[in-house]
Amino acid sequence: MSERSHALPFDPAGIVLDRRRGLSQQLYQALRARVLDGRLGSGTRLPATRDLAAVLALSRNSVVRAYDQLYAEGFIESRVGDGTYVSQLGKLSTQLPTGLSRGLSTDLSTFCASDTEDLSSQPVASGSLQRLENHHLPTPRSGPSRAFRVGVPAFDLFPFEVWAKLQAGFWRNPAPEALGYGDPAGERPLRELIATYLRRSRGLSCDAGQIVITSGAQEAISLCAQLLLQPGDGVAVENPGYRAAGHAFAMAGATLRGIPVDDEGMDCARLAEYPECRLAYVTPAHQYPTGVTLSLARRLALLAWAERQDGWIIEDDYDGEYRYSGAPLAPLAALDRQGRVLYVGTFGKIAFPALRLGYLVLPRRLVQAFSQARALAVRHSEVGTQCVMAQFMAQGYFQRHIRRMRRAALARRNVLQAGWPTDVPGLGAMPEVAAGLHVKVDVDNLAREQALVARAEAMGVEVNPLSSYWLEDSAVPVDNRAGLVLGFAAVPEGQIAEALMRLRKAWR
């Protein structure tokens, strides 16, 4: 440094600025780092802007801007007639994480990297954060739908032109009352129409006052976990089953109890082994992922269990509209006479998941609590989508779309059944599929399951391993957990046939 630098109130040695980047921002970061790590202690006098600019070969404006930012954030203070000083903050630098001052000594991006690395090694005090490490959802599949993606319907059949016209009509001249804060339970017209649909199509006796609109089925399940469970409670879940629901219960501090599933659905007799359980989660119409239907005897046994335990049943009817012979089955909630069943419905399997629109049908004594909890979490659902869906239903488009989707899913199922390879060692035959949007196929052992999945993926075909749907502490031998889960509704028949050809080639 020049002799002039030694006349400054502090030594600016080490301040190296990259002339290709913003100079005032770099100077601000360098000075801030020196305050935080104690190299510029409280009360240190800073040089005049003109003097520091001369030493660092900067324009005075660059220094002024850096000082202004430091002043705005409280790092420095101006004393009238006496210059600029470091504020009484420097002593706090000893309390900051080491990574903070180390990162700030270069630039903001370096700070972010070092600080994240440092904090990740710190002990996590929150039990919820610890539970989240083992109970979170995998990243969704990206890209357009392809065979045999699970969990999505036929996007190609949705009447987007109709939806766009209804949406444009709503937003062209929305009522002023629709633009403020809405009812946390959801828009009344939509709840009325959902209740009418469930009474007519599903035999579920309910009214709008029992319905709470949610952002899809997962929020509905999470609300149930939040409001119905205490940490340490047991929750009976189907095993194998829908792991995302189990994660929501575990995040509430519950202990998951896997109940085996056979040809009649959840083995309700096994509930007696877990007296600590006060809640059961089931997919009775079309068990996820095995596809079986909960028998009437077991439905009645499950309802009796809930009454004895003073407990609750969450019925997830995620794809109950898709039944290929006869009318859709009446929900378990339709048999409930004691107010023990919370019915979860979604528009995601009829329209598309990105709509984020679902609902709960609740026992009356729970409606106010669930509405209050939603108000605290999200205040209310997005109003426009609810109003457009209400118009979509009121004008008959919804029922027509359901019929179209059911016919398409049936045709796509038939192509899958007809073209399924039958000569692959260890791979089971395609079972009959009476309902739903997916099918489970047996595989004789876990190693073969993993190999079949990997070979299919290499050919651009999505096949899900059944083993991933089991609880990790399951007593069932790993080879008995093997199988494949295939969705058949996501793509047209031609793409299904092409995917089957690729599978036969891959598995040959």
Coordinates of C-alpha atoms in Angstrom, one line a residue:
M1 CA 0.0 0.0 0.0
S2 CA 1.1 3.6 -0.4
E3 CA 2.2 5.7 2.5
R4 CA -1.2 7.4 2.4
S5 CA -2.8 4.2 3.4
H6 CA -1.0 4.2 6.7
A7 CA -2.5 7.6 7.5
L8 CA -6.0 6.1 7.2
P9 CA -7.8 5.2 10.4
F10 CA -7.6 1.5 9.5
D11 CA -5.4 -0.5 7.1
P12 CA -7.3 -1.4 4.0
A13 CA -4.7 -4.1 3.0
G14 CA -6.4 -7.2 1.8
I15 CA -9.3 -5.4 0.1
V16 CA -9.0 -6.7 -3.4
L17 CA -11.7 -5.8 -5.8
D18 CA -12.6 -7.5 -9.1
R19 CA -12.9 -4.7 -11.7
R20 CA -15.3 -6.9 -13.8
R21 CA -18.0 -6.8 -11.1
G22 CA -19.9 -4.2 -9.1
L23 CA -17.2 -2.3 -7.1
S24 CA -19.5 -0.6 -4.6
Q25 CA -21.1 -3.9 -3.7
Q26 CA -17.7 -5.6 -3.2
L27 CA -16.5 -2.8 -1.0
Y28 CA -19.6 -3.0 1.1
Q29 CA -19.2 -6.7 1.6
A30 CA -15.5 -6.4 2.4
L31 CA -16.2 -3.7 5.0
R32 CA -19.2 -5.5 6.5
A33 CA -17.1 -8.7 6.9
R34 CA -14.4 -6.7 8.8
V35 CA -17.1 -5.4 11.2
L36 CA -18.5 -8.8 11.8
D37 CA -15.2 -10.6 12.4
G38 CA -13.9 -7.8 14.6
R39 CA -11.1 -6.5 12.4
L40 CA -13.0 -3.2 12.5
G41 CA -14.0 -2.8 16.1
S42 CA -16.8 -0.7 17.5
G43 CA -15.9 2.9 17.5
T44 CA -13.3 2.6 14.7
R45 CA -13.2 5.8 12.6
L46 CA -13.6 5.2 8.9
P47 CA -11.7 7.2 6.3
A48 CA -13.4 10.0 4.4
T49 CA -15.0 8.7 1.2
R50 CA -12.6 10.7 -0.9
D51 CA -9.5 9.3 0.9
L52 CA -10.6 5.7 0.7
A53 CA -11.5 6.1 -3.0
A54 CA -8.0 7.4 -3.7
V55 CA -6.3 4.5 -1.9
L56 CA -8.4 1.9 -3.6
A57 CA -8.4 3.7 -7.0
L58 CA -12.2 3.9 -7.1
S59 CA -14.6 6.6 -7.9
R60 CA -15.9 8.5 -4.8
N61 CA -19.4 7.5 -5.8
S62 CA -18.6 3.8 -5.4
V63 CA -17.4 4.4 -1.8
V64 CA -20.4 6.6 -1.1
R65 CA -22.7 3.9 -2.2
A66 CA -20.9 1.3 -0.1
Y67 CA -21.0 3.6 3.0
D68 CA -24.7 4.3 2.4
Q69 CA -25.5 0.6 2.4
L70 CA -23.5 0.0 5.6
Y71 CA -25.3 3.0 7.2
A72 CA -28.7 1.8 6.2
E73 CA -28.1 -1.6 7.7
G74 CA -26.7 -0.1 11.0
F75 CA -23.1 -1.2 10.6
I76 CA -21.8 2.4 10.7
E77 CA -22.9 5.7 12.1
S78 CA -22.2 9.3 11.3
R79 CA -21.3 11.8 14.0
V80 CA -22.0 15.4 13.1
G81 CA -18.8 17.3 12.5
D82 CA -16.6 14.3 13.5
G83 CA -16.8 11.7 10.6
T84 CA -18.0 8.2 10.2
Y85 CA -17.5 5.4 12.8
V86 CA -18.3 1.7 13.2
S87 CA -21.4 1.3 15.2
Q88 CA -21.4 -0.4 18.7
L89 CA -21.8 -3.8 17.0
G90 CA -18.4 -5.2 16.6
K91 CA -18.4 -7.1 19.9
L92 CA -21.3 -9.2 18.5
S93 CA -19.0 -10.8 16.0
T94 CA -17.7 -13.2 18.6
Q95 CA -21.2 -14.6 18.9
L96 CA -21.7 -15.3 15.2
P97 CA -21.0 -18.7 13.6
T98 CA -17.5 -19.1 12.3
G99 CA -18.8 -19.7 8.9
L100 CA -20.6 -16.3 8.8
S101 CA -17.5 -14.1 9.0
R102 CA -15.5 -16.5 6.9
G103 CA -18.0 -16.4 4.1
L104 CA -18.5 -12.7 4.3
S105 CA -14.8 -12.0 3.8
T106 CA -15.1 -12.7 0.1
D107 CA -18.6 -12.2 -1.4
L108 CA -22.2 -13.1 -0.7
S109 CA -22.1 -16.4 -2.7
T110 CA -19.1 -17.6 -0.7
F111 CA -20.9 -16.7 2.5
C112 CA -24.0 -18.7 1.5
A113 CA -22.0 -21.8 0.7
S114 CA -19.9 -21.7 3.9
D115 CA -22.8 -20.8 6.2
T116 CA -25.0 -23.6 4.9
E117 CA -22.2 -26.1 5.4
D118 CA -21.5 -24.9 8.9
L119 CA -25.2 -24.9 10.0
S120 CA -25.9 -28.4 8.6
S121 CA -23.4 -29.8 11.1
Q122 CA -25.2 -28.1 14.1
P123 CA -27.6 -30.3 16.2
V124 CA -31.2 -29.8 15.3
A125 CA -33.4 -29.1 18.3
S126 CA -36.8 -29.4 16.6
G127 CA -38.4 -32.8 16.8
S128 CA -40.4 -32.0 13.7
L129 CA -37.2 -31.3 11.7
Q130 CA -35.7 -34.5 12.8
R131 CA -38.8 -36.5 11.8
L132 CA -38.8 -34.8 8.4
E133 CA -35.5 -36.4 7.6
N134 CA -37.3 -39.8 7.4
H135 CA -40.8 -38.6 6.4
H136 CA -40.8 -36.5 3.3
L137 CA -42.0 -37.0 -0.2
P138 CA -39.7 -37.9 -3.1
T139 CA -39.3 -35.4 -5.9
P140 CA -42.2 -35.8 -8.4
R141 CA -41.5 -37.3 -11.8
S142 CA -40.6 -34.6 -14.3
G143 CA -41.5 -34.2 -17.9
P144 CA -44.6 -35.2 -19.8
S145 CA -46.6 -38.2 -18.7
R146 CA -45.5 -41.5 -20.1
A147 CA -46.4 -45.2 -19.6
F148 CA -46.9 -46.4 -16.9
R149 CA -46.8 -43.4 -14.5
V150 CA -48.9 -43.9 -11.4
G151 CA -51.1 -41.2 -9.8
V152 CA -52.1 -39.2 -12.8
P153 CA -55.2 -39.4 -15.1
A154 CA -55.6 -38.7 -18.8
F155 CA -54.5 -35.0 -19.1
D156 CA -55.1 -35.2 -22.9
L157 CA -58.8 -35.5 -22.4
F158 CA -59.4 -32.6 -20.1
P159 CA -61.6 -29.9 -21.8
F160 CA -59.2 -27.0 -21.4
E161 CA -61.1 -24.8 -23.8
V162 CA -64.2 -25.0 -21.7
W163 CA -62.2 -24.4 -18.5
A164 CA -60.5 -21.4 -20.1
K165 CA -63.8 -19.9 -21.1
L166 CA -65.3 -20.4 -17.6
Q167 CA -62.2 -18.9 -16.0
A168 CA -62.1 -15.9 -18.3
G169 CA -65.8 -15.3 -17.6
F170 CA -65.1 -15.3 -13.9
W171 CA -62.1 -12.9 -14.0
R172 CA -63.7 -10.6 -16.6
N173 CA -66.0 -9.1 -14.0
P174 CA -65.5 -10.8 -10.6
A175 CA -67.8 -9.8 -7.7
P176 CA -66.0 -7.5 -5.3
E177 CA -66.9 -9.8 -2.4
A178 CA -65.0 -12.6 -4.1
L179 CA -61.7 -10.6 -4.1
G180 CA -61.2 -10.4 -0.3
Y181 CA -60.7 -13.1 2.3
G182 CA -63.0 -16.1 1.7
D183 CA -64.6 -18.7 3.9
P184 CA -61.8 -21.0 5.2
A185 CA -64.2 -23.9 4.7
G186 CA -64.4 -23.0 1.0
E187 CA -66.8 -21.3 -1.4
R188 CA -70.4 -22.3 -0.5
P189 CA -71.6 -22.9 -4.1
L190 CA -68.8 -25.4 -4.7
R191 CA -69.5 -27.2 -1.4
E192 CA -73.2 -27.4 -2.3
L193 CA -72.4 -29.0 -5.6
I194 CA -69.9 -31.5 -4.1
A195 CA -72.5 -32.5 -1.6
T196 CA -75.1 -33.0 -4.3
Y197 CA -72.7 -35.0 -6.4
L198 CA -71.8 -37.3 -3.5
R199 CA -75.4 -37.9 -2.6
R200 CA -76.4 -38.7 -6.2
S201 CA -73.3 -40.6 -7.5
R202 CA -71.9 -42.1 -4.3
G203 CA -74.8 -42.6 -2.0
L204 CA -73.1 -40.5 0.7
S205 CA -75.7 -38.6 2.7
C206 CA -74.1 -35.2 3.5
D207 CA -74.6 -31.5 3.0
A208 CA -72.5 -28.4 2.3
G209 CA -72.1 -27.7 6.0
Q210 CA -70.0 -30.9 6.4
I211 CA -67.6 -30.1 3.6
V212 CA -64.2 -28.3 3.9
I213 CA -62.4 -27.5 0.7
T214 CA -58.6 -28.3 0.7
S215 CA -55.6 -28.0 -1.6
G216 CA -55.8 -31.6 -2.6
A217 CA -56.0 -34.8 -0.7
Q218 CA -52.6 -34.4 1.0
E219 CA -53.6 -31.3 2.8
A220 CA -56.8 -33.0 3.9
I221 CA -54.8 -35.9 5.4
S222 CA -52.3 -33.5 7.0
L223 CA -55.2 -31.6 8.6
C224 CA -56.5 -34.8 10.0
A225 CA -53.0 -35.7 11.4
Q226 CA -52.7 -32.2 12.9
L227 CA -56.0 -32.1 14.6
L228 CA -56.8 -35.7 15.6
L229 CA -53.5 -37.0 16.9
Q230 CA -51.3 -36.4 19.9
P231 CA -47.6 -37.2 19.8
G232 CA -47.2 -40.9 20.6
D233 CA -50.6 -42.0 19.4
G234 CA -50.7 -45.0 17.2
V235 CA -52.1 -44.9 13.6
A236 CA -53.2 -48.0 11.8
V237 CA -52.2 -47.8 8.1
E238 CA -52.4 -50.3 5.3
N239 CA -49.2 -52.2 4.6
P240 CA -48.3 -51.9 1.8
G241 CA -50.0 -48.5 1.5
Y242 CA -49.9 -44.9 0.5
R243 CA -46.7 -43.7 2.1
A244 CA -47.4 -40.0 1.8
A245 CA -50.3 -40.4 4.3
G246 CA -48.0 -42.3 6.7
H247 CA -45.4 -39.5 6.5
A248 CA -48.1 -36.9 7.4
F249 CA -49.1 -39.0 10.5
A250 CA -45.5 -39.5 11.5
M251 CA -44.8 -35.8 11.2
A252 CA -47.5 -35.2 13.8
G253 CA -45.5 -37.5 16.2
A254 CA -47.6 -40.6 15.7
T255 CA -46.4 -44.2 15.6
L256 CA -47.3 -46.0 12.4
R257 CA -48.7 -49.5 12.8
G258 CA -48.7 -51.4 9.5
I259 CA -51.8 -53.6 9.1
P260 CA -51.5 -56.4 6.5
V261 CA -53.6 -56.2 3.3
D262 CA -55.0 -59.4 1.7
D263 CA -57.7 -60.1 -0.9
E264 CA -60.3 -58.4 1.3
G265 CA -58.3 -55.3 2.1
M266 CA -57.0 -54.3 5.5
D267 CA -57.1 -57.2 8.0
C268 CA -59.1 -55.4 10.6
A269 CA -58.8 -58.3 13.1
R270 CA -55.2 -57.3 13.5
L271 CA -56.2 -53.9 14.9
A272 CA -56.7 -55.6 18.3
E273 CA -52.9 -56.0 18.5
Y274 CA -52.5 -52.2 18.8
P275 CA -54.7 -50.8 21.5
E276 CA -52.8 -47.5 21.4
C277 CA -54.3 -46.8 17.9
R278 CA -57.0 -44.2 17.8
L279 CA -57.0 -43.6 14.1
A280 CA -57.0 -45.8 11.0
Y281 CA -56.3 -44.7 7.4
V282 CA -57.8 -46.8 4.6
T283 CA -58.4 -46.7 0.9
P284 CA -61.4 -49.0 0.8
A285 CA -62.8 -48.6 -2.7
H286 CA -59.5 -49.4 -4.4
Q287 CA -56.6 -50.1 -2.1
Y288 CA -53.4 -48.3 -2.9
P289 CA -51.3 -49.9 -4.2
T290 CA -52.7 -53.5 -4.4
G291 CA -56.1 -52.5 -5.9
V292 CA -58.2 -54.8 -3.7
T293 CA -61.6 -53.7 -2.3
L294 CA -62.3 -53.7 1.4
S295 CA -65.0 -56.3 2.0
L296 CA -68.3 -55.4 3.6
A297 CA -67.6 -57.6 6.6
R298 CA -64.3 -55.7 7.2
R299 CA -65.9 -52.3 6.7
L300 CA -68.4 -53.1 9.4
A301 CA -65.6 -54.5 11.6
L302 CA -63.6 -51.3 11.1
L303 CA -66.6 -49.1 12.0
A304 CA -67.1 -51.2 15.2
W305 CA -63.4 -50.8 16.1
A306 CA -63.6 -47.0 15.8
E307 CA -66.6 -46.9 18.1
R308 CA -65.0 -49.1 20.7
Q309 CA -61.7 -47.1 20.6
D310 CA -63.5 -43.7 20.5
G311 CA -61.3 -43.3 17.4
W312 CA -61.4 -42.1 13.8
I313 CA -61.3 -43.5 10.3
I314 CA -59.8 -41.5 7.4
E315 CA -61.3 -42.8 4.2
D316 CA -59.3 -41.8 1.2
D317 CA -61.4 -42.2 -1.9
Y318 CA -58.8 -41.0 -4.3
D319 CA -60.0 -42.7 -7.5
G320 CA -63.4 -44.1 -6.5
E321 CA -65.1 -42.7 -9.7
Y322 CA -63.3 -45.3 -11.8
R323 CA -65.2 -48.5 -11.6
Y324 CA -65.6 -50.5 -14.8
S325 CA -68.6 -52.7 -14.1
G326 CA -71.6 -51.4 -12.3
A327 CA -71.9 -48.2 -10.3
P328 CA -69.1 -46.9 -8.1
L329 CA -69.1 -48.4 -4.7
A330 CA -70.8 -46.6 -1.8
P331 CA -68.1 -45.1 0.4
L332 CA -67.3 -46.5 3.9
A333 CA -68.6 -43.1 5.2
A334 CA -72.1 -44.0 3.8
L335 CA -72.2 -46.8 6.4
D336 CA -71.1 -44.6 9.3
R337 CA -73.8 -43.9 11.9
Q338 CA -71.6 -42.7 14.7
G339 CA -69.7 -39.8 13.1
R340 CA -66.4 -41.6 13.0
V341 CA -65.4 -41.4 9.3
L342 CA -63.6 -38.5 7.7
Y343 CA -64.0 -38.8 3.9
V344 CA -61.2 -37.5 1.7
G345 CA -62.0 -36.6 -1.9
T346 CA -60.0 -35.0 -4.7
F347 CA -60.5 -33.5 -8.2
G348 CA -56.9 -34.5 -9.0
K349 CA -57.7 -37.9 -10.5
I350 CA -60.6 -36.5 -12.6
A351 CA -59.1 -33.2 -13.7
F352 CA -55.4 -33.0 -12.9
P353 CA -53.2 -32.8 -9.8
A354 CA -51.9 -29.3 -10.5
L355 CA -55.5 -28.0 -9.9
R356 CA -54.8 -28.5 -6.1
L357 CA -58.4 -29.0 -5.3
G358 CA -59.8 -31.5 -2.9
Y359 CA -62.3 -31.7 0.0
L360 CA -63.1 -33.3 3.3
V361 CA -66.6 -34.6 4.3
L362 CA -66.5 -34.3 8.1
P363 CA -68.6 -35.3 11.1
R364 CA -70.5 -32.2 12.1
R365 CA -68.7 -31.8 15.4
L366 CA -65.3 -31.4 13.6
V367 CA -66.2 -28.9 10.9
Q368 CA -65.6 -25.8 12.9
A369 CA -62.2 -27.0 14.2
F370 CA -61.0 -27.9 10.7
S371 CA -62.2 -24.6 9.3
Q372 CA -60.3 -22.7 12.1
A373 CA -57.1 -24.7 11.5
R374 CA -57.2 -24.0 7.7
A375 CA -57.7 -20.3 8.5
L376 CA -54.6 -20.3 10.6
A377 CA -52.5 -22.2 8.0
V378 CA -53.6 -20.7 4.7
R379 CA -56.5 -18.4 5.5
H380 CA -58.6 -19.9 2.7
S381 CA -58.4 -21.6 -0.6
E382 CA -57.8 -19.7 -3.9
V383 CA -61.3 -18.4 -4.8
G384 CA -61.1 -18.3 -8.6
T385 CA -60.4 -22.1 -9.0
Q386 CA -63.3 -22.9 -6.7
C387 CA -65.7 -20.7 -8.5
V388 CA -64.7 -22.0 -11.9
M389 CA -65.1 -25.6 -10.7
A390 CA -68.5 -24.8 -9.4
Q391 CA -69.5 -23.5 -12.8
F392 CA -67.9 -26.6 -14.4
M393 CA -70.1 -28.8 -12.2
A394 CA -73.3 -26.7 -12.4
Q395 CA -73.2 -26.7 -16.2
G396 CA -72.9 -30.4 -16.5
Y397 CA -69.3 -30.5 -17.8
F398 CA -68.0 -32.4 -14.7
Q399 CA -70.3 -35.4 -15.1
R400 CA -69.7 -35.6 -18.8
H401 CA -65.9 -35.5 -18.2
I402 CA -66.2 -38.3 -15.6
R403 CA -68.0 -40.5 -18.1
R404 CA -65.4 -39.7 -20.8
M405 CA -62.5 -40.4 -18.4
R406 CA -64.0 -43.7 -17.3
R407 CA -64.4 -44.9 -20.9
A408 CA -60.8 -43.9 -21.7
A409 CA -59.4 -45.6 -18.7
L410 CA -61.2 -48.8 -19.5
A411 CA -59.9 -48.7 -23.1
R412 CA -56.3 -48.1 -21.8
R413 CA -56.7 -50.9 -19.2
N414 CA -57.8 -53.3 -22.0
V415 CA -54.7 -52.5 -24.1
L416 CA -52.4 -53.1 -21.1
Q417 CA -54.2 -56.4 -20.2
A418 CA -54.1 -57.7 -23.8
G419 CA -50.4 -56.9 -24.4
W420 CA -48.9 -57.8 -21.0
P421 CA -45.9 -60.1 -21.5
T422 CA -46.6 -63.7 -20.3
D423 CA -43.2 -65.4 -20.7
V424 CA -41.0 -63.4 -18.4
P425 CA -39.5 -65.6 -15.6
G426 CA -40.7 -64.7 -12.2
L427 CA -43.2 -62.1 -13.4
G428 CA -46.9 -62.7 -12.6
A429 CA -49.9 -62.6 -14.9
M430 CA -51.9 -59.4 -15.3
P431 CA -54.8 -59.6 -12.9
E432 CA -58.3 -58.5 -13.6
V433 CA -58.7 -54.7 -13.0
A434 CA -62.2 -53.8 -11.9
A435 CA -61.6 -50.3 -10.7
G436 CA -59.0 -47.5 -10.4
L437 CA -56.2 -46.2 -12.5
H438 CA -53.4 -48.6 -11.6
V439 CA -52.7 -52.3 -11.2
K440 CA -50.3 -54.4 -9.1
V441 CA -48.5 -57.4 -10.7
D442 CA -46.7 -60.0 -8.6
V443 CA -42.9 -60.7 -8.9
D444 CA -41.3 -63.6 -7.2
N445 CA -38.4 -61.9 -5.4
L446 CA -37.0 -58.5 -4.6
A447 CA -33.9 -58.9 -6.8
R448 CA -36.0 -59.6 -9.9
E449 CA -38.3 -56.7 -9.1
Q450 CA -35.3 -54.3 -9.0
A451 CA -33.9 -55.7 -12.2
L452 CA -37.3 -55.4 -14.0
V453 CA -37.7 -51.8 -12.9
A454 CA -34.2 -50.8 -13.9
R455 CA -34.5 -52.4 -17.4
A456 CA -37.9 -50.8 -17.9
E457 CA -36.5 -47.4 -16.9
A458 CA -33.6 -47.8 -19.3
M459 CA -36.1 -48.2 -22.1
G460 CA -38.0 -45.1 -21.1
V461 CA -40.9 -46.9 -19.4
E462 CA -41.9 -46.0 -15.8
V463 CA -42.6 -49.0 -13.6
N464 CA -42.9 -48.6 -9.8
P465 CA -41.5 -51.2 -7.4
L466 CA -44.2 -52.5 -5.0
S467 CA -41.4 -52.8 -2.3
S468 CA -41.3 -49.0 -2.0
Y469 CA -44.9 -49.0 -0.6
W470 CA -44.1 -51.1 2.5
L471 CA -43.1 -49.7 5.9
E472 CA -39.5 -50.2 6.6
D473 CA -40.0 -52.1 9.8
S474 CA -42.4 -54.6 8.2
A475 CA -42.2 -58.2 9.5
V476 CA -42.9 -59.5 6.0
P477 CA -39.8 -61.1 4.3
V478 CA -38.4 -58.7 1.6
D479 CA -39.0 -61.2 -1.2
N480 CA -42.7 -61.2 -0.3
R481 CA -42.8 -57.5 -0.8
A482 CA -41.8 -57.6 -4.4
G483 CA -44.1 -56.6 -7.3
L484 CA -44.8 -54.0 -9.9
V485 CA -47.3 -51.1 -9.8
L486 CA -48.4 -49.7 -13.1
G487 CA -50.6 -46.8 -13.9
F488 CA -52.5 -47.2 -17.2
A489 CA -54.5 -44.0 -17.5
A490 CA -51.8 -41.3 -18.2
V491 CA -51.2 -41.9 -21.9
P492 CA -53.3 -43.0 -25.0
E493 CA -53.6 -46.6 -26.1
G494 CA -51.0 -46.3 -28.8
Q495 CA -48.3 -45.2 -26.3
I496 CA -49.3 -48.0 -24.0
A497 CA -48.9 -50.6 -26.8
E498 CA -45.5 -49.1 -27.7
A499 CA -44.4 -49.2 -24.1
L500 CA -45.4 -52.8 -23.9
M501 CA -43.3 -53.7 -26.9
R502 CA -40.3 -52.0 -25.2
L503 CA -40.9 -53.9 -22.0
R504 CA -41.0 -57.2 -23.9
K505 CA -37.7 -56.3 -25.5
A506 CA -36.2 -55.2 -22.2
W507 CA -37.3 -58.2 -20.2
R508 CA -36.7 -60.8 -22.8

